[in-house]
C-alpha cells in the first residue's frame, strides 16, 4: 500500500459549527441579550440545560464556564469541609487535581494500570479515610464503575464523574456521567462538542444542583429561572434554593448565551460523532494491534466507548531513548505522537502537579505506563485514507526503531 501521495491528515482542525448556530448568534448580537439571566425565561443557556438533561436522562443540568468550573462547583456543592480528601486516578489532566486544590481540598492519587484504567486494588487500599471520589474517565477510558460504586456506596463516599472527554460513552447500559452523584462535561474545543470553552454538570440531587446554581453566580433570585424536569416548577428544588439563599459564596462561573447558541445545534450531532469516532478508533486499533511493537489495550467488557483519540502502548521498547526515537520517526512521517511521560512538562504526568500541597507520592505502575503510553488524536471526521495514513506511519515508525518483526 503506497500512501506517499496522500498528505498527512490534519488532526487538529475542528468540524464546522452547524449553520443553525449562525442565525441564533445573529439574533443574540442584534438584541445584545448575552447574559443568561436577562430574559424572563427560555434563555439559550436555560434551553441548553434542559436539552442536555433530557439527552442524558437526568433531572438537572447546570451550564458553566468550563468542566474545571463544574468539577470545582461539584466539590463545593457536596458541602465537604476544607481539607477534605478527594481520591482521583493518577492518570488524568492537571485540571482535575487543580479543581480540588481550588476547593481547598487535598487530592489523593491512586494507581492506574497499563490499560489506562484505575487499579481497583490500589483504589480499595486508598479509599478508607477519603471524603469524596472524583473518577476521571481520562481520554474516555472507563474504569470498573461497578466495583468503584459498590465500594463507595458501602462507605457512603460520594462519587463525582469527570466525564469531560467521555460524552456518549456507555457503561453497562448506563450513560457515563449519570452513574455517580454528579457528572461533569467539557465543551472545550478538543472535546466531542466544541464551544471553544464551556462545561456542564448533571445530577438528580436537588440540594446539590441548588447549591451549585447559587455558587455559579445566580445571585438574588436568579435561581428562580432554574426549573425541574421538562421545564416544570419543582417544589423540591424550590425548597433547596430557599434553604441556601444568602448562605453561599458566589463564584460567577456562569455560561453566557453565545456559548449555548454554539453548543445547542451540536447536541443532535453527538450520536453520529460517537458512532464515527468509535469505528475510526476500532479500525486503527486493529491495524496497530497487528504490529508486534504496538498494543491498544482492550476496553472492559461493559464499556461502549466514544473515543476521539487513540492511546496505545509501546511494546518491547526497553529505553526512553527508543520511545523518543519512535515519536520522532512518527513525526517525520507527519503524525504527531505524544508519549505522556516523555514530553516535557506534560499536564497529564502526575509528577508535574507540583501545586498539590505536601509531598508528591510516587505511583510506580502509573509512571511506568506513562513512559510508554502514546496519544494520537483521531477526530470523528477523519476518512479511511486518513486512518490508513496514520496507522501506517505509526507501524512504520515502530519498525524503523525495532525492526520488521518481533524477536
Ligand atoms: C478537558 C478535560 C478537563 C478540563 O475541561 P475544561 O473544560 O477545559 O476545564 C478535565 N478532565 C479531563 C479528563 C479533560 O479531558
mmCIF file of N, CA, C and O and ligand atoms in Angstrom, residues 65-69 71 92-93 95-96 136-139 162 164-165 185-188 191 197-199, ligand 1:
data_model
loop_
_atom_site.group_PDB
_atom_site.id
_atom_site.type_symbol
_atom_site.label_atom_id
_atom_site.label_comp_id
_atom_site.label_asym_id
_atom_site.label_seq_id
_atom_site.Cartn_x
_atom_site.Cartn_y
_atom_site.Cartn_z
ATOM 1 N N UNK A 65 -18.752 27.811 32.941
ATOM 2 C CA UNK A 65 -17.714 28.337 32.052
ATOM 3 C C UNK A 65 -16.720 27.274 31.568
ATOM 4 O O UNK A 65 -16.049 27.479 30.563
ATOM 5 N N UNK A 66 -16.592 26.160 32.286
ATOM 6 C CA UNK A 66 -15.670 25.093 31.875
ATOM 7 C C UNK A 66 -16.000 23.830 32.666
ATOM 8 O O UNK A 66 -16.737 23.884 33.662
ATOM 9 N N UNK A 67 -15.408 22.717 32.244
ATOM 10 C CA UNK A 67 -15.559 21.495 33.042
ATOM 11 C C UNK A 67 -14.826 21.654 34.365
ATOM 12 O O UNK A 67 -15.280 21.164 35.398
ATOM 13 N N UNK A 68 -13.695 22.355 34.345
ATOM 14 C CA UNK A 68 -12.974 22.601 35.600
ATOM 15 C C UNK A 68 -13.880 23.315 36.601
ATOM 16 O O UNK A 68 -13.892 22.992 37.790
ATOM 17 N N UNK A 69 -14.633 24.309 36.123
ATOM 18 C CA UNK A 69 -15.576 25.030 36.991
ATOM 19 C C UNK A 69 -16.647 24.074 37.507
ATOM 20 O O UNK A 69 -17.039 24.123 38.677
ATOM 21 N N UNK A 71 -16.338 20.831 37.978
ATOM 22 C CA UNK A 71 -15.726 19.942 38.978
ATOM 23 C C UNK A 71 -15.595 20.668 40.315
ATOM 24 O O UNK A 71 -15.920 20.129 41.376
ATOM 25 N N UNK A 92 -4.655 11.568 34.757
ATOM 26 C CA UNK A 92 -5.733 12.462 34.340
ATOM 27 C C UNK A 92 -5.092 13.774 33.921
ATOM 28 O O UNK A 92 -3.871 13.890 33.857
ATOM 29 N N UNK A 93 -5.938 14.758 33.632
ATOM 30 C CA UNK A 93 -5.453 16.072 33.223
ATOM 31 C C UNK A 93 -5.285 16.935 34.472
ATOM 32 O O UNK A 93 -6.040 16.791 35.440
ATOM 33 N N UNK A 95 -6.187 19.695 35.289
ATOM 34 C CA UNK A 95 -7.381 20.436 35.716
ATOM 35 C C UNK A 95 -8.096 19.722 36.865
ATOM 36 O O UNK A 95 -8.783 20.370 37.666
ATOM 37 N N UNK A 96 -7.948 18.395 36.939
ATOM 38 C CA UNK A 96 -8.704 17.625 37.945
ATOM 39 C C UNK A 96 -8.146 17.857 39.353
ATOM 40 O O UNK A 96 -8.866 18.334 40.231
ATOM 41 N N UNK A 136 -12.000 10.277 37.010
ATOM 42 C CA UNK A 136 -11.741 10.912 35.734
ATOM 43 C C UNK A 136 -11.702 9.825 34.665
ATOM 44 O O UNK A 136 -10.873 8.937 34.720
ATOM 45 N N UNK A 137 -12.633 9.906 33.718
ATOM 46 C CA UNK A 137 -12.649 8.945 32.612
ATOM 47 C C UNK A 137 -11.666 9.460 31.566
ATOM 48 O O UNK A 137 -12.061 9.944 30.503
ATOM 49 N N UNK A 138 -10.378 9.370 31.907
ATOM 50 C CA UNK A 138 -9.341 10.021 31.114
ATOM 51 C C UNK A 138 -9.330 9.505 29.675
ATOM 52 O O UNK A 138 -9.335 8.291 29.448
ATOM 53 N N UNK A 139 -9.325 10.429 28.725
ATOM 54 C CA UNK A 139 -9.366 10.105 27.293
ATOM 55 C C UNK A 139 -10.534 9.167 26.971
ATOM 56 O O UNK A 139 -10.488 8.400 26.008
ATOM 57 N N UNK A 162 -15.735 12.874 36.378
ATOM 58 C CA UNK A 162 -15.156 13.796 35.407
ATOM 59 C C UNK A 162 -15.297 13.127 34.047
ATOM 60 O O UNK A 162 -14.461 12.328 33.647
ATOM 61 N N UNK A 164 -15.423 14.810 31.243
ATOM 62 C CA UNK A 164 -15.061 15.887 30.308
ATOM 63 C C UNK A 164 -14.901 15.370 28.890
ATOM 64 O O UNK A 164 -15.325 16.004 27.927
ATOM 65 N N UNK A 165 -14.272 14.189 28.790
ATOM 66 C CA UNK A 165 -13.878 13.669 27.488
ATOM 67 C C UNK A 165 -14.605 12.362 27.203
ATOM 68 O O UNK A 165 -14.101 11.520 26.467
ATOM 69 N N UNK A 185 -18.995 17.610 32.304
ATOM 70 C CA UNK A 185 -18.582 17.505 30.896
ATOM 71 C C UNK A 185 -17.944 18.816 30.448
ATOM 72 O O UNK A 185 -18.229 19.871 31.001
ATOM 73 N N UNK A 186 -17.121 18.717 29.395
ATOM 74 C CA UNK A 186 -16.437 19.896 28.853
ATOM 75 C C UNK A 186 -16.907 20.183 27.432
ATOM 76 O O UNK A 186 -17.153 19.254 26.658
ATOM 77 N N UNK A 187 -16.983 21.471 27.093
ATOM 78 C CA UNK A 187 -17.243 21.898 25.715
ATOM 79 C C UNK A 187 -16.025 22.623 25.140
ATOM 80 O O UNK A 187 -16.142 23.394 24.194
ATOM 81 N N UNK A 188 -14.855 22.397 25.735
ATOM 82 C CA UNK A 188 -13.605 22.957 25.195
ATOM 83 C C UNK A 188 -13.367 22.325 23.808
ATOM 84 O O UNK A 188 -13.865 21.237 23.516
ATOM 85 N N UNK A 191 -12.941 18.542 22.728
ATOM 86 C CA UNK A 191 -13.892 17.540 23.199
ATOM 87 C C UNK A 191 -14.964 17.321 22.123
ATOM 88 O O UNK A 191 -14.974 17.999 21.104
ATOM 89 N N UNK A 197 -14.831 27.115 24.796
ATOM 90 C CA UNK A 197 -14.791 26.841 26.242
ATOM 91 C C UNK A 197 -16.212 26.574 26.711
ATOM 92 O O UNK A 197 -17.174 27.010 26.083
ATOM 93 N N UNK A 198 -16.344 25.917 27.839
ATOM 94 C CA UNK A 198 -17.660 25.696 28.432
ATOM 95 C C UNK A 198 -17.700 24.365 29.147
ATOM 96 O O UNK A 198 -16.864 23.486 28.899
ATOM 97 N N UNK A 199 -18.660 24.225 30.054
ATOM 98 C CA UNK A 199 -18.809 22.964 30.773
ATOM 99 C C UNK A 199 -20.228 22.838 31.284
ATOM 100 O O UNK A 199 -21.017 23.797 31.223
HETATM 101 C C1 LIG B 1 -10.502 18.666 29.053
HETATM 102 C C2 LIG B 1 -10.543 17.923 30.331
HETATM 103 C C3 LIG B 1 -10.817 18.588 31.547
HETATM 104 C C4 LIG B 1 -10.955 20.073 31.646
HETATM 105 O O1 LIG B 1 -12.030 20.606 30.898
HETATM 106 P P1 LIG B 1 -12.126 22.200 30.724
HETATM 107 O O2 LIG B 1 -13.494 22.414 30.144
HETATM 108 O O3 LIG B 1 -11.048 22.610 29.769
HETATM 109 O O4 LIG B 1 -11.964 22.821 32.057
HETATM 110 C C5 LIG B 1 -10.901 17.813 32.687
HETATM 111 N N1 LIG B 1 -10.732 16.475 32.658
HETATM 112 C C6 LIG B 1 -10.475 15.806 31.519
HETATM 113 C C7 LIG B 1 -10.317 14.311 31.552
HETATM 114 C C8 LIG B 1 -10.355 16.502 30.323
HETATM 115 O O5 LIG B 1 -10.085 15.831 29.196
#
